[in-house]
XYZ file of C-alpha atoms in Angstrom:
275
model
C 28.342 0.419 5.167
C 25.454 2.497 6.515
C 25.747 0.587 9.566
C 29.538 1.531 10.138
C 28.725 5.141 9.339
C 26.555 5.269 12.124
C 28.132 3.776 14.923
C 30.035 6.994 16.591
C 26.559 8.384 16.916
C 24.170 4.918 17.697
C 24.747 1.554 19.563
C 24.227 -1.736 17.724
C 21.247 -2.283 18.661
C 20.116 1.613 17.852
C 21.559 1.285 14.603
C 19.993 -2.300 13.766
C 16.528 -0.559 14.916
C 17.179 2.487 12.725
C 18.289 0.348 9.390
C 15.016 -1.778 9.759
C 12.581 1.038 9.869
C 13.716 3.261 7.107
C 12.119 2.862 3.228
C 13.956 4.501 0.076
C 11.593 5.653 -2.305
C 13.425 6.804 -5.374
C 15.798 9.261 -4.084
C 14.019 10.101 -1.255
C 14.685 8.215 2.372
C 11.536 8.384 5.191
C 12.912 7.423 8.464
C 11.002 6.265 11.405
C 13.279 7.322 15.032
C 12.319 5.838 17.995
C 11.764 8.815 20.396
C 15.387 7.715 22.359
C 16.922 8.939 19.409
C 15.011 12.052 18.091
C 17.507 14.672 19.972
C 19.870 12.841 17.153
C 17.863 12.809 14.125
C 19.536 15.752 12.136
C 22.959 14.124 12.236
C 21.170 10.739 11.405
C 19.590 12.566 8.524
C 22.919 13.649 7.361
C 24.174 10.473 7.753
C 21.938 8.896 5.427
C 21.735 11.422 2.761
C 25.883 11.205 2.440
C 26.069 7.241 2.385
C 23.076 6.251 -0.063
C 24.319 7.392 -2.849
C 21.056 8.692 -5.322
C 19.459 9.808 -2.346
C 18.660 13.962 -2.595
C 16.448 14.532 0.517
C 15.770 12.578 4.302
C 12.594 12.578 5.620
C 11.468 12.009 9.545
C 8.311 10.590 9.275
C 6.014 12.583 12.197
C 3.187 10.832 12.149
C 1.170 7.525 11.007
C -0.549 7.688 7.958
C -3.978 8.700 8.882
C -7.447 10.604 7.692
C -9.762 9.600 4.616
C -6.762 10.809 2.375
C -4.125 8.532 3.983
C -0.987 11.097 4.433
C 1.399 11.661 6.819
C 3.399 14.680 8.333
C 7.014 14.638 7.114
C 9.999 16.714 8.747
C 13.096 17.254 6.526
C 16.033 16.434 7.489
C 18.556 16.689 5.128
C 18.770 17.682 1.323
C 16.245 18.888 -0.889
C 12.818 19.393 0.763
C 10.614 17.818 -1.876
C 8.230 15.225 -1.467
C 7.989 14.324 -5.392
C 9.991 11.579 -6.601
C 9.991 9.142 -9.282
C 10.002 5.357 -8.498
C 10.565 2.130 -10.441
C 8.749 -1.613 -9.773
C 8.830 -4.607 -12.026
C 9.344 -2.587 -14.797
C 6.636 0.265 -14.481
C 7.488 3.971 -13.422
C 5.809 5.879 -11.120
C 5.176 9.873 -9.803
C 4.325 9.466 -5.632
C 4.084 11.984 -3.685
C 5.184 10.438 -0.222
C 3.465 13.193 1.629
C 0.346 13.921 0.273
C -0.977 10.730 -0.984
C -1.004 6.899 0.054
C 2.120 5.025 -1.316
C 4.166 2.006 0.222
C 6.830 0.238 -1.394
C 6.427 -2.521 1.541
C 3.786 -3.929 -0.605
C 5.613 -4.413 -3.928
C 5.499 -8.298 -3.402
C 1.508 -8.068 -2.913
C 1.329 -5.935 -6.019
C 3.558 -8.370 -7.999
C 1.440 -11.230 -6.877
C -2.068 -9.738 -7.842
C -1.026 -8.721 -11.136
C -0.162 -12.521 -11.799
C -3.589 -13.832 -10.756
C -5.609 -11.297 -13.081
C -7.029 -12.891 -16.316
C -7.198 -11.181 -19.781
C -10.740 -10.077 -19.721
C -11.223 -8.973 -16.726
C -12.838 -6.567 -14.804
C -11.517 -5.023 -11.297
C -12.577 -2.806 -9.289
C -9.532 -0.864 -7.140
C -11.321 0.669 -4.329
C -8.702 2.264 -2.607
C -6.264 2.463 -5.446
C -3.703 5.821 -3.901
C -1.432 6.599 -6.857
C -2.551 3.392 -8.874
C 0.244 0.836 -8.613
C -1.665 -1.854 -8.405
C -3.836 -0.518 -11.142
C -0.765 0.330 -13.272
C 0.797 -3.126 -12.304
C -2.240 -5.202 -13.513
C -3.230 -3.201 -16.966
C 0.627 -3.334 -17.891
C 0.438 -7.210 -17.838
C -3.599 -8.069 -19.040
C -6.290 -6.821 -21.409
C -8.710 -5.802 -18.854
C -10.241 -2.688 -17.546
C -9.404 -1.444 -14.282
C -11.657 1.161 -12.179
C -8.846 2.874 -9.770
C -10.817 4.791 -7.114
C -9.681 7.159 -4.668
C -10.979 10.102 -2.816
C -7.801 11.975 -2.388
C -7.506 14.413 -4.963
C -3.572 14.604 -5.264
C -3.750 10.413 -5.538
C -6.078 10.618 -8.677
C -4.467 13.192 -9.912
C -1.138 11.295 -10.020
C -2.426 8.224 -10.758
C -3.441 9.765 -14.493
C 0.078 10.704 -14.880
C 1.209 7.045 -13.843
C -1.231 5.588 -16.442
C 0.409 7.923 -19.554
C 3.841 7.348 -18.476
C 3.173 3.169 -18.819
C 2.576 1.364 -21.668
C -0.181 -0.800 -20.721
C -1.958 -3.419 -22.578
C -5.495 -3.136 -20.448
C -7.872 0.260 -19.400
C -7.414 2.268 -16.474
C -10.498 4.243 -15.797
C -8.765 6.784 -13.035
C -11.768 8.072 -10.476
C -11.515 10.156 -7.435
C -14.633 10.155 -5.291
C -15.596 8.164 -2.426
C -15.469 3.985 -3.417
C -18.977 3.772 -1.407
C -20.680 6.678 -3.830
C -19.309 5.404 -6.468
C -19.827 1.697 -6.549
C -23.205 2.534 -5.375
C -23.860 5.105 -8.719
C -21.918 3.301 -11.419
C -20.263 -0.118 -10.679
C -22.565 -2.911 -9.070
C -22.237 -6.255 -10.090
C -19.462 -4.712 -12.389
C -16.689 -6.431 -10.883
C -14.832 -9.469 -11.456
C -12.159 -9.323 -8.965
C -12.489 -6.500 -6.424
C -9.520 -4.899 -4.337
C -9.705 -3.875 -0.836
C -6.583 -1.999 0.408
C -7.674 -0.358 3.205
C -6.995 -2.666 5.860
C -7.796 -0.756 8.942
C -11.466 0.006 7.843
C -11.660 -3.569 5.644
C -14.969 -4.475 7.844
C -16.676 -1.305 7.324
C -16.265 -1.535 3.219
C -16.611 -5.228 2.643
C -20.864 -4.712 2.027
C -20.164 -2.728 -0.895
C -16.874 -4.373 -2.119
C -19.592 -7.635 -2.225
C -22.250 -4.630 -3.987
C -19.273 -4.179 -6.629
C -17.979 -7.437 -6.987
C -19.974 -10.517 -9.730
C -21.819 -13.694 -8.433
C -18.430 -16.168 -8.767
C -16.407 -13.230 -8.579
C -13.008 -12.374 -6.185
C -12.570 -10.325 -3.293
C -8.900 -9.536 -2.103
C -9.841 -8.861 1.796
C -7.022 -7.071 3.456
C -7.059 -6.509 7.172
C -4.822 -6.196 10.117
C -4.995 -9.136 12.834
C -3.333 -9.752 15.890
C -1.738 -12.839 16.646
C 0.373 -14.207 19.430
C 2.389 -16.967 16.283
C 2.987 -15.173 13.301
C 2.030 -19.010 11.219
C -1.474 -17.979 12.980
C -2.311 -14.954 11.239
C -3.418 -15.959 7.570
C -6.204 -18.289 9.508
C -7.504 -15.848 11.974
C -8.019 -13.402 9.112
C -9.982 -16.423 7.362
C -11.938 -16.574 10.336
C -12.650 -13.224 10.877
C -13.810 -12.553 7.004
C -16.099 -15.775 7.188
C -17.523 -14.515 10.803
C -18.487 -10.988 9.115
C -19.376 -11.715 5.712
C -23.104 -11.926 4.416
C -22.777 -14.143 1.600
C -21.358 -17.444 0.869
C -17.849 -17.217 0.109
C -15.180 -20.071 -0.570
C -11.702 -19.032 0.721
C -9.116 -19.984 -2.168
C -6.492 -19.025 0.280
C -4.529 -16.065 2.861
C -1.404 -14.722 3.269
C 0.829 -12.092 5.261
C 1.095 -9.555 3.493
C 3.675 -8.020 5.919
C 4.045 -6.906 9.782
C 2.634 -3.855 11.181
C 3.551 -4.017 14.816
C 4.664 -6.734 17.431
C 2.507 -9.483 16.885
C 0.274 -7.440 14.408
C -0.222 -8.172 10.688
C -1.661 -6.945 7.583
C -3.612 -9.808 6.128
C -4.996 -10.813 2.705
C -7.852 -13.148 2.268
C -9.035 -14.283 -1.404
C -12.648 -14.821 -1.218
C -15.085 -16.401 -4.348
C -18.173 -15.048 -3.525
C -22.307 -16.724 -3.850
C -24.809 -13.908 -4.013
């Protein structure tokens, strides 16, 4: 349908690209055009906000997510120009700001799969937790307590409304200061299974993830890796981790958690760790 609506303005192929690279986020739509296209983005925006249905604003997305906070610069294109919304996974709810605070729904799979490998029990430590789905996800499912750090303001912020708006069966201690500081003051050796979602800087954190994380305990060990075959990827990131890593750690297994770029991946390893 979409693609039909857009073909006296794109070519196949243009249309194909444009499909591909746009996520809907409640009823908001972020759409990534290839510069060919940008003289052509308002009437794309248009486009978009008339044939999905619940959608209420259309988003350019202007820049990568980047910075310590992990936003992004959006451009409206059509409908309401708010950046709130209200969105719905495996049966939790959640306030995201798609603006001003870290949020994917490219990683819903990830989340769903974590959730599902955390015992009752538990403790884990959410070092880069944005506006706490995994956090939420986890604590909705097990008895366990659940230290979601971030040090964007507007991410902690909303990830205290996501915890009241979910009935959760497990503790969500929300904290927004920097994971290093904080591991460091309050949570070593606090940690039975310790989440690292901040691929791009994975190397830099891992020492204190390790600080954070139990002798026997888990590390989740997200990174990007280039590799020429995409069935390659899960084993360089294995490689990588054991290569950089300063304590004994058996790998229980690695996955893609989803592309990034041509021949580029974001990565999870899951690490038991010796200390």
């Amino acid at each position: 349908m979409l693609k039909k609506a857009l073909e006296s303005i794109l070519s196949e192929q243009e249309s194909q690209e444009l499909i591909s690279s746009f996520d809907q986020i409640g009823d908001i739509i972020i759409v990534r055009i290839p510069d060919s296209l940008l003289s052509k983005k308002k009437i794309i925006g248009e486009t978009l906000l008339k044939q999905v249905k619940i959608a209420k604003s259309v988003f350019y997305q202007a820049s990568a997510v980047e910075g310590d906070f992990r936003t992004r610069d959006l451009e409206i294109l059509a409908g309401d120009n708010k950046t709130e919304t209200e969105y719905k996974e495996f049966g939790c709810k959640f306030i995201v700001d798609v603006e001003n605070a870290f949020f994917s729904p490219r990683l819903s799979t990830e989340r769903e799969r974590i959730s599902n490998l955390v015992q009752n029990g538990e403790t884990i430590v959410n070092m880069f937790a944005g506006v706490g789905m995994f956090s939420v996800m986890i604590a909705k499912k097990k008895k366990c307590t659940v230290y979601s750090i971030d040090i964007n303001p507007i991410a902690a912020k909303l990830c205290e409304k996501n915890i009241k708006s979910n009935k959760l069966v497990g503790n969500i201690v929300s904290i927004n200061g920097d994971a290093l500081q904080i591991i460091q003051e309050q949570l070593q050796n606090k940690s039975d299974r310790t989440l690292m979602l901040l691929p791009e800087r994975s190397d830099e954190f891992l020492k204190s993830a390790i600080n954070a994380t139990k002798n026997g305990g888990i590390i989740h060990y997200y990174s990007h890796i280039h590799a020429d075959k995409k069935s390659d990827a899960g084993k360089l990131s294995e490689e990588h981790y054991l290569q950089i890593s300063p304590v004994k750690s058996e790998i229980l297994g690695s996955k893609i958690v989803r592309a990034v770029g041509p021949r580029y991946y974001q990565t999870v390893v899951d690490v038991k760790i010796s200390k």
